[in-house]
mmCIF file of C-alpha atoms and ligand atoms in Angstrom:
data_model
loop_
_atom_site.group_PDB
_atom_site.id
_atom_site.type_symbol
_atom_site.label_atom_id
_atom_site.label_comp_id
_atom_site.label_asym_id
_atom_site.label_seq_id
_atom_site.Cartn_x
_atom_site.Cartn_y
_atom_site.Cartn_z
ATOM 1 C CA MET A 1297 62.860 73.435 35.485
ATOM 2 C CA GLU A 1298 65.553 74.893 37.724
ATOM 3 C CA ILE A 1299 65.832 78.242 39.481
ATOM 4 C CA ILE A 1300 68.635 80.532 38.273
ATOM 5 C CA ARG A 1301 70.786 81.587 41.208
ATOM 6 C CA LEU A 1302 72.968 84.673 40.970
ATOM 7 C CA LYS A 1303 76.225 85.549 42.694
ATOM 8 C CA PRO A 1304 75.973 89.138 43.999
ATOM 9 C CA VAL A 1305 78.362 91.983 43.164
ATOM 10 C CA PHE A 1306 79.464 94.136 46.126
ATOM 11 C CA LYS A 1307 80.198 97.867 46.086
ATOM 12 C CA LYS A 1308 82.265 99.862 48.532
ATOM 13 C CA MET A 1309 80.649 103.207 49.344
ATOM 14 C CA ILE A 1310 81.770 106.075 51.567
ATOM 15 C CA TRP A 1311 78.441 105.798 53.399
ATOM 16 C CA GLY A 1312 78.413 101.971 53.578
ATOM 17 C CA GLY A 1313 78.506 99.828 56.730
ATOM 18 C CA ASN A 1314 79.283 96.191 57.502
ATOM 19 C CA ARG A 1315 75.808 94.739 57.955
ATOM 20 C CA LEU A 1316 75.852 92.943 54.598
ATOM 21 C CA ARG A 1317 78.737 90.839 55.868
ATOM 22 C CA GLU A 1318 77.617 90.638 59.489
ATOM 23 C CA GLU A 1319 73.878 90.100 59.078
ATOM 24 C CA PHE A 1320 73.559 88.583 55.611
ATOM 25 C CA GLY A 1321 76.671 86.410 55.881
ATOM 26 C CA TYR A 1322 78.127 87.539 52.566
ATOM 27 C CA ASN A 1323 81.804 86.869 52.082
ATOM 28 C CA ILE A 1324 82.964 90.475 51.584
ATOM 29 C CA ASP A 1325 86.673 91.130 52.042
ATOM 30 C CA PHE A 1326 86.500 94.916 52.439
ATOM 31 C CA ASP A 1327 84.817 97.324 54.861
ATOM 32 C CA ASN A 1328 82.057 99.840 54.152
ATOM 33 C CA CYS A 1329 80.194 97.755 51.614
ATOM 34 C CA GLY A 1330 77.161 99.880 50.845
ATOM 35 C CA GLU A 1331 75.523 97.887 48.078
ATOM 36 C CA CYS A 1332 74.936 94.255 47.211
ATOM 37 C CA TRP A 1333 73.736 93.994 43.600
ATOM 38 C CA GLY A 1334 71.849 90.737 43.968
ATOM 39 C CA ILE A 1335 70.294 90.424 40.519
ATOM 40 C CA SER A 1336 71.809 92.631 37.850
ATOM 41 C CA ALA A 1337 72.801 92.534 34.198
ATOM 42 C CA HIS A 1338 73.991 96.149 34.246
ATOM 43 C CA PRO A 1339 77.525 96.686 32.862
ATOM 44 C CA ASN A 1340 78.549 98.320 36.167
ATOM 45 C CA GLY A 1341 77.835 95.061 38.013
ATOM 46 C CA ASP A 1342 76.815 92.082 35.916
ATOM 47 C CA THR A 1343 75.922 89.166 38.214
ATOM 48 C CA ILE A 1344 77.048 85.633 37.376
ATOM 49 C CA VAL A 1345 74.952 82.479 37.482
ATOM 50 C CA ALA A 1346 75.906 80.235 40.416
ATOM 51 C CA GLY A 1347 75.337 76.524 39.821
ATOM 52 C CA GLY A 1348 73.077 74.649 37.480
ATOM 53 C CA GLU A 1349 73.038 74.438 33.711
ATOM 54 C CA PHE A 1350 74.199 78.034 33.168
ATOM 55 C CA GLU A 1351 76.900 78.153 35.862
ATOM 56 C CA GLY A 1352 79.458 80.910 35.258
ATOM 57 C CA MET A 1353 77.420 82.832 32.668
ATOM 58 C CA LYS A 1354 76.836 86.539 33.045
ATOM 59 C CA LEU A 1355 73.179 87.399 33.470
ATOM 60 C CA SER A 1356 73.452 89.827 30.541
ATOM 61 C CA SER A 1357 74.671 87.001 28.250
ATOM 62 C CA LEU A 1358 72.075 84.557 29.500
ATOM 63 C CA PHE A 1359 69.376 87.151 28.835
ATOM 64 C CA ASN A 1360 70.660 87.788 25.303
ATOM 65 C CA GLU A 1361 71.206 84.151 24.362
ATOM 66 C CA ARG A 1362 68.234 82.503 26.056
ATOM 67 C CA LYS A 1363 65.333 84.916 25.668
ATOM 68 C CA ASP A 1364 63.004 81.931 26.055
ATOM 69 C CA LEU A 1365 63.882 81.736 29.773
ATOM 70 C CA PHE A 1366 62.651 85.308 30.121
ATOM 71 C CA GLY A 1367 59.348 84.940 28.289
ATOM 72 C CA ASN A 1368 60.834 86.454 25.100
ATOM 73 C CA ILE A 1369 60.120 89.925 26.449
ATOM 74 C CA ASP A 1370 60.657 92.730 24.028
ATOM 75 C CA ASN A 1371 63.624 94.425 25.771
ATOM 76 C CA ASP A 1372 67.105 94.867 24.368
ATOM 77 C CA ARG A 1373 68.509 94.713 27.926
ATOM 78 C CA PHE A 1374 67.576 92.885 31.120
ATOM 79 C CA PRO A 1375 65.134 95.412 32.599
ATOM 80 C CA LEU A 1376 65.480 95.154 36.384
ATOM 81 C CA LEU A 1377 68.130 95.469 39.075
ATOM 82 C CA ILE A 1378 67.846 94.290 42.677
ATOM 83 C CA LYS A 1379 70.081 95.705 45.415
ATOM 84 C CA ILE A 1380 70.374 95.460 49.167
ATOM 85 C CA ILE A 1381 71.663 98.743 50.536
ATOM 86 C CA ASP A 1382 73.288 99.242 53.949
ATOM 87 C CA ALA A 1383 73.589 102.922 54.823
ATOM 88 C CA GLU A 1384 75.740 103.567 57.851
ATOM 89 C CA GLU A 1385 75.977 107.253 56.945
ATOM 90 C CA ASP A 1386 73.503 109.481 55.079
ATOM 91 C CA LEU A 1387 73.418 109.124 51.291
ATOM 92 C CA SER A 1388 73.582 112.200 49.120
ATOM 93 C CA ILE A 1389 70.204 113.692 48.202
ATOM 94 C CA GLN A 1390 69.408 112.706 44.651
ATOM 95 C CA VAL A 1391 66.924 112.448 41.840
ATOM 96 C CA HIS A 1392 66.689 110.263 38.722
ATOM 97 C CA PRO A 1393 65.575 111.076 35.170
ATOM 98 C CA ASP A 1394 62.785 109.290 33.335
ATOM 99 C CA ASP A 1395 63.345 107.183 30.188
ATOM 100 C CA GLU A 1396 62.830 110.105 27.841
ATOM 101 C CA TYR A 1397 65.378 112.390 29.540
ATOM 102 C CA ALA A 1398 67.943 109.581 30.014
ATOM 103 C CA MET A 1399 67.575 108.456 26.400
ATOM 104 C CA LYS A 1400 68.254 111.987 25.214
ATOM 105 C CA TYR A 1401 70.999 113.125 27.599
ATOM 106 C CA GLU A 1402 72.543 109.910 28.965
ATOM 107 C CA ASN A 1403 73.524 107.884 25.892
ATOM 108 C CA GLY A 1404 70.314 105.934 25.542
ATOM 109 C CA SER A 1405 70.271 104.685 29.142
ATOM 110 C CA PHE A 1406 67.030 103.703 30.835
ATOM 111 C CA GLY A 1407 65.572 106.223 33.240
ATOM 112 C CA LYS A 1408 65.184 105.088 36.801
ATOM 113 C CA THR A 1409 62.065 104.261 38.732
ATOM 114 C CA GLU A 1410 63.042 102.563 41.958
ATOM 115 C CA CYS A 1411 61.324 101.375 45.078
ATOM 116 C CA TRP A 1412 62.430 100.559 48.574
ATOM 117 C CA TYR A 1413 61.378 97.877 50.982
ATOM 118 C CA VAL A 1414 62.758 98.827 54.394
ATOM 119 C CA ILE A 1415 64.325 95.710 55.923
ATOM 120 C CA ASP A 1416 65.482 97.523 59.052
ATOM 121 C CA ALA A 1417 65.763 101.073 60.374
ATOM 122 C CA LEU A 1418 67.314 102.146 63.665
ATOM 123 C CA PRO A 1419 64.920 103.924 66.081
ATOM 124 C CA ASP A 1420 64.113 107.541 65.101
ATOM 125 C CA THR A 1421 65.616 107.193 61.637
ATOM 126 C CA LYS A 1422 64.190 109.435 58.937
ATOM 127 C CA ILE A 1423 64.022 109.179 55.184
ATOM 128 C CA ILE A 1424 63.951 111.922 52.558
ATOM 129 C CA ILE A 1425 61.130 111.717 50.029
ATOM 130 C CA GLY A 1426 60.018 114.782 48.076
ATOM 131 C CA HIS A 1427 60.568 118.462 48.757
ATOM 132 C CA ASN A 1428 58.657 121.500 50.007
ATOM 133 C CA ALA A 1429 58.972 123.869 47.025
ATOM 134 C CA LYS A 1430 55.633 124.988 45.605
ATOM 135 C CA ASP A 1431 56.725 125.102 41.968
ATOM 136 C CA LYS A 1432 59.707 124.718 39.650
ATOM 137 C CA ALA A 1433 60.862 128.329 40.198
ATOM 138 C CA GLU A 1434 60.997 127.737 43.926
ATOM 139 C CA VAL A 1435 62.881 124.450 43.397
ATOM 140 C CA LYS A 1436 65.501 126.405 41.476
ATOM 141 C CA ASP A 1437 65.674 129.184 44.050
ATOM 142 C CA MET A 1438 65.904 126.839 47.042
ATOM 143 C CA ILE A 1439 68.673 124.782 45.388
ATOM 144 C CA GLU A 1440 70.694 127.696 44.022
ATOM 145 C CA ASN A 1441 70.490 129.574 47.318
ATOM 146 C CA LYS A 1442 71.169 126.447 49.391
ATOM 147 C CA ARG A 1443 67.898 126.722 51.331
ATOM 148 C CA TRP A 1444 68.240 123.023 52.232
ATOM 149 C CA ASN A 1445 66.321 123.081 55.500
ATOM 150 C CA GLU A 1446 63.286 124.531 53.761
ATOM 151 C CA PHE A 1447 63.663 122.392 50.637
ATOM 152 C CA ILE A 1448 64.140 118.906 52.047
ATOM 153 C CA ARG A 1449 61.152 116.882 53.213
ATOM 154 C CA GLU A 1450 61.939 114.252 55.846
ATOM 155 C CA ILE A 1451 59.589 111.649 57.279
ATOM 156 C CA PRO A 1452 60.027 108.904 59.887
ATOM 157 C CA VAL A 1453 60.761 105.407 58.590
ATOM 158 C CA SER A 1454 60.491 101.942 60.069
ATOM 159 C CA ALA A 1455 60.959 98.300 59.057
ATOM 160 C CA GLY A 1456 58.261 97.055 56.684
ATOM 161 C CA ASP A 1457 57.702 100.426 54.967
ATOM 162 C CA PHE A 1458 57.676 100.464 51.187
ATOM 163 C CA PHE A 1459 58.237 103.530 48.996
ATOM 164 C CA MET A 1460 57.825 103.892 45.242
ATOM 165 C CA ILE A 1461 60.282 106.523 43.977
ATOM 166 C CA ARG A 1462 59.278 107.751 40.559
ATOM 167 C CA PRO A 1463 61.661 109.710 38.311
ATOM 168 C CA GLY A 1464 61.733 113.364 39.378
ATOM 169 C CA THR A 1465 61.299 112.545 43.091
ATOM 170 C CA VAL A 1466 63.967 113.934 45.430
ATOM 171 C CA HIS A 1467 65.047 111.122 47.749
ATOM 172 C CA ALA A 1468 67.712 109.789 50.088
ATOM 173 C CA ILE A 1469 68.108 107.222 52.792
ATOM 174 C CA LYS A 1470 69.922 108.185 55.964
ATOM 175 C CA GLY A 1471 72.377 106.359 58.180
ATOM 176 C CA GLY A 1472 70.833 103.421 60.028
ATOM 177 C CA THR A 1473 68.655 102.190 57.156
ATOM 178 C CA LEU A 1474 68.866 98.784 55.468
ATOM 179 C CA ILE A 1475 66.702 98.427 52.370
ATOM 180 C CA LEU A 1476 66.012 96.162 49.428
ATOM 181 C CA GLU A 1477 65.755 98.201 46.253
ATOM 182 C CA THR A 1478 63.920 97.062 43.120
ATOM 183 C CA GLN A 1479 64.677 99.344 40.190
ATOM 184 C CA GLN A 1480 64.907 99.741 36.459
ATOM 185 C CA SER A 1481 68.347 98.647 35.298
ATOM 186 C CA SER A 1482 69.956 102.079 35.262
ATOM 187 C CA ASP A 1483 72.822 103.767 37.058
ATOM 188 C CA ILE A 1484 71.928 107.381 36.293
ATOM 189 C CA THR A 1485 71.767 109.497 39.441
ATOM 190 C CA TYR A 1486 71.755 113.264 39.751
ATOM 191 C CA ARG A 1487 73.165 114.412 43.064
ATOM 192 C CA VAL A 1488 71.426 117.541 44.353
ATOM 193 C CA TYR A 1489 73.080 117.966 47.744
ATOM 194 C CA ASP A 1490 75.760 116.044 49.609
ATOM 195 C CA TYR A 1491 75.619 117.773 53.023
ATOM 196 C CA ASP A 1492 78.806 119.635 52.012
ATOM 197 C CA ARG A 1493 80.844 116.513 52.758
ATOM 198 C CA LEU A 1494 84.349 115.920 51.434
ATOM 199 C CA GLN A 1495 85.732 112.745 49.859
ATOM 200 C CA ASP A 1496 89.538 112.695 49.665
ATOM 201 C CA GLY A 1497 89.490 116.389 50.552
ATOM 202 C CA LYS A 1498 87.063 117.394 47.800
ATOM 203 C CA PRO A 1499 83.296 117.631 47.567
ATOM 204 C CA ARG A 1500 81.686 114.933 45.366
ATOM 205 C CA GLU A 1501 80.337 116.145 42.056
ATOM 206 C CA LEU A 1502 76.834 117.624 42.091
ATOM 207 C CA HIS A 1503 74.438 117.705 39.113
ATOM 208 C CA ILE A 1504 72.524 120.890 39.809
ATOM 209 C CA ARG A 1505 71.378 121.709 36.281
ATOM 210 C CA GLN A 1506 70.101 118.191 35.545
ATOM 211 C CA SER A 1507 68.462 118.012 38.982
ATOM 212 C CA ILE A 1508 66.553 121.230 38.433
ATOM 213 C CA ASP A 1509 65.552 119.937 34.990
ATOM 214 C CA VAL A 1510 64.062 116.697 36.243
ATOM 215 C CA ILE A 1511 62.677 117.453 39.732
ATOM 216 C CA GLU A 1512 58.881 117.404 39.673
ATOM 217 C CA ALA A 1513 57.188 120.301 41.454
ATOM 218 C CA PRO A 1514 55.142 120.480 43.510
ATOM 219 C CA PHE A 1515 55.787 117.100 45.113
ATOM 220 C CA VAL A 1516 52.454 115.356 45.499
ATOM 221 C CA ILE A 1517 52.429 111.579 45.691
ATOM 222 C CA GLU A 1518 54.132 109.805 48.483
ATOM 223 C CA ASN A 1519 53.501 106.238 47.256
ATOM 224 C CA ARG A 1520 54.094 104.852 50.660
ATOM 225 C CA PHE A 1521 52.851 101.438 51.627
ATOM 226 C CA ARG A 1522 52.210 100.376 55.171
ATOM 227 C CA GLU A 1523 50.999 96.895 55.732
ATOM 228 C CA GLU A 1524 48.439 97.804 58.376
ATOM 229 C CA GLU A 1525 46.769 100.125 55.874
ATOM 230 C CA ARG A 1526 46.438 97.697 52.988
ATOM 231 C CA LYS A 1527 46.026 93.968 53.280
ATOM 232 C CA ASP A 1528 44.853 93.037 49.805
ATOM 233 C CA SER A 1529 46.965 90.584 47.915
ATOM 234 C CA CYS A 1530 47.262 89.274 44.438
ATOM 235 C CA LEU A 1531 44.442 87.054 43.189
ATOM 236 C CA ILE A 1532 46.287 83.965 42.037
ATOM 237 C CA ASN A 1533 49.026 84.044 44.610
ATOM 238 C CA HIS A 1534 47.114 84.880 47.738
ATOM 239 C CA GLU A 1535 50.211 84.416 49.858
ATOM 240 C CA MET A 1536 52.058 87.180 48.049
ATOM 241 C CA ILE A 1537 51.379 90.658 49.411
ATOM 242 C CA ASN A 1538 51.386 93.254 46.648
ATOM 243 C CA LEU A 1539 53.673 96.052 47.891
ATOM 244 C CA GLY A 1540 53.494 98.283 44.858
ATOM 245 C CA ASP A 1541 53.227 98.647 41.118
ATOM 246 C CA CYS A 1542 54.661 101.032 38.593
ATOM 247 C CA GLU A 1543 54.741 101.155 34.836
ATOM 248 C CA TYR A 1544 57.721 98.780 34.720
ATOM 249 C CA PHE A 1545 57.311 96.203 37.477
ATOM 250 C CA THR A 1546 55.312 94.822 40.401
ATOM 251 C CA VAL A 1547 56.846 94.068 43.799
ATOM 252 C CA TRP A 1548 55.521 91.590 46.346
ATOM 253 C CA ARG A 1549 56.474 90.214 49.717
ATOM 254 C CA LEU A 1550 56.097 86.519 50.341
ATOM 255 C CA ASP A 1551 56.057 85.349 53.947
ATOM 256 C CA VAL A 1552 56.472 81.615 54.321
ATOM 257 C CA GLN A 1553 55.584 80.047 57.642
ATOM 258 C CA ASN A 1554 56.049 76.301 57.307
ATOM 259 C CA GLU A 1555 54.719 76.107 53.760
ATOM 260 C CA ALA A 1556 53.429 78.272 50.927
ATOM 261 C CA ASP A 1557 52.997 77.829 47.222
ATOM 262 C CA ILE A 1558 52.764 80.284 44.385
ATOM 263 C CA ILE A 1559 52.309 80.147 40.630
ATOM 264 C CA GLN A 1560 55.047 81.769 38.556
ATOM 265 C CA ASP A 1561 52.910 82.854 35.607
ATOM 266 C CA ARG A 1562 54.901 85.959 34.592
ATOM 267 C CA ALA A 1563 57.623 86.373 31.961
ATOM 268 C CA PHE A 1564 59.990 85.685 34.877
ATOM 269 C CA MET A 1565 60.106 86.452 38.559
ATOM 270 C CA LEU A 1566 63.008 87.733 40.685
ATOM 271 C CA MET A 1567 63.329 86.670 44.309
ATOM 272 C CA SER A 1568 65.558 87.740 47.178
ATOM 273 C CA VAL A 1569 65.456 86.074 50.588
ATOM 274 C CA ILE A 1570 65.675 88.754 53.280
ATOM 275 C CA GLU A 1571 64.980 86.592 56.319
ATOM 276 C CA GLY A 1572 65.154 82.963 57.386
ATOM 277 C CA PHE A 1573 65.916 79.751 55.529
ATOM 278 C CA GLY A 1574 64.057 76.860 53.964
ATOM 279 C CA TYR A 1575 63.470 75.250 50.600
ATOM 280 C CA ILE A 1576 62.025 75.999 47.185
ATOM 281 C CA ASP A 1577 60.930 72.750 45.523
ATOM 282 C CA GLY A 1578 63.394 70.855 47.713
ATOM 283 C CA GLU A 1579 66.348 73.155 47.053
ATOM 284 C CA PHE A 1580 67.852 74.915 50.086
ATOM 285 C CA ILE A 1581 67.613 78.728 50.177
ATOM 286 C CA LYS A 1582 68.612 81.175 52.884
ATOM 287 C CA LYS A 1583 68.766 84.859 53.814
ATOM 288 C CA GLY A 1584 70.884 86.712 51.266
ATOM 289 C CA ASP A 1585 70.105 84.373 48.328
ATOM 290 C CA HIS A 1586 68.928 85.894 45.043
ATOM 291 C CA PHE A 1587 67.423 83.892 42.193
ATOM 292 C CA ILE A 1588 65.156 83.986 39.146
ATOM 293 C CA LEU A 1589 62.183 81.757 38.418
ATOM 294 C CA PRO A 1590 62.255 81.514 34.614
ATOM 295 C CA TYR A 1591 59.371 81.594 32.146
ATOM 296 C CA GLY A 1592 56.981 78.679 32.477
ATOM 297 C CA TYR A 1593 58.193 77.694 35.958
ATOM 298 C CA GLY A 1594 54.630 77.341 37.185
ATOM 299 C CA ARG A 1595 53.946 76.155 40.727
ATOM 300 C CA ALA A 1596 56.683 76.693 43.305
ATOM 301 C CA VAL A 1597 56.435 75.155 46.759
ATOM 302 C CA PHE A 1598 58.267 76.855 49.610
ATOM 303 C CA LYS A 1599 59.003 75.246 52.958
ATOM 304 C CA GLY A 1600 60.567 76.661 56.082
ATOM 305 C CA ASN A 1601 60.423 80.145 57.528
ATOM 306 C CA LEU A 1602 61.250 82.734 54.936
ATOM 307 C CA LYS A 1603 60.639 86.339 54.076
ATOM 308 C CA ILE A 1604 61.122 87.003 50.355
ATOM 309 C CA ILE A 1605 60.854 90.139 48.221
ATOM 310 C CA ALA A 1606 59.752 89.226 44.696
ATOM 311 C CA SER A 1607 59.257 91.228 41.537
ATOM 312 C CA ALA A 1608 58.321 90.765 37.898
ATOM 313 C CA PRO A 1609 58.553 93.054 34.897
ATOM 314 C CA HIS A 1610 55.468 94.348 33.110
ATOM 315 C CA ASN A 1611 55.524 93.110 29.577
HETATM 316 ZN ZN1 ZN B 1303 67.815 106.616 43.871
#
């Protein structure tokens, strides 16, 4: 059984840098590429199979036509989306709806739970997770009266951190952060505050009403993972470190030093190489590669020196 490699889709962003080209070696012919959609079947960036039996097929078509490769999961759309994000400047402060709200107000879209593995952060970089309002009324007041300094909750961030961002959580990465994002396949974002910046002479659109609707208050759970605080790993695949779980997916990190093997016993598993190079079952893989281990793949043997972020849907 072969791995399914995907060809990423790149997105220019006003806050994007050039690290995806310079550090990941992607062939990107424009500057300020903020996002690499590594594994996606979303209409705003459907990735294409590179090589093998399904060469040239869109992931969305492969998912629809060959459900058997994906464990016949009961989803009408491919459920996950993997991105690498390079923020040279601060991103706007945002929040996402849950499935119920998105279904009702966003044409049946999925809601968005996302999580971040921090690949690199410049010294003294901060990240925005949550807010300081005590209840919904204070959320509304702080937003409407632009009390941003009181509202926004910033914490220090460093490489290796992992954050689970549930719907309703105010969040933003700041300039100097490079992350791998695992998320539900959704592109619905409500922008709360954009630091009063201008794009082509105008401020970017904000979504104040929707943001106030969906922001959870008070903010309670941080869902932060730090490796030194939790060393437990998954039972079958003891070499995979469980970074976090949510209702929709599980995310792991796999560190390969010389050799490691895992069992792919899920509906399917997504993998992105974030460091190093080596082999999976004799096939060469390197930093920046994204691929899927299909249903029934079973044992996979890795060789070389690799750092991989993996995920699988819950079905
Ligand atoms: Zn987000």
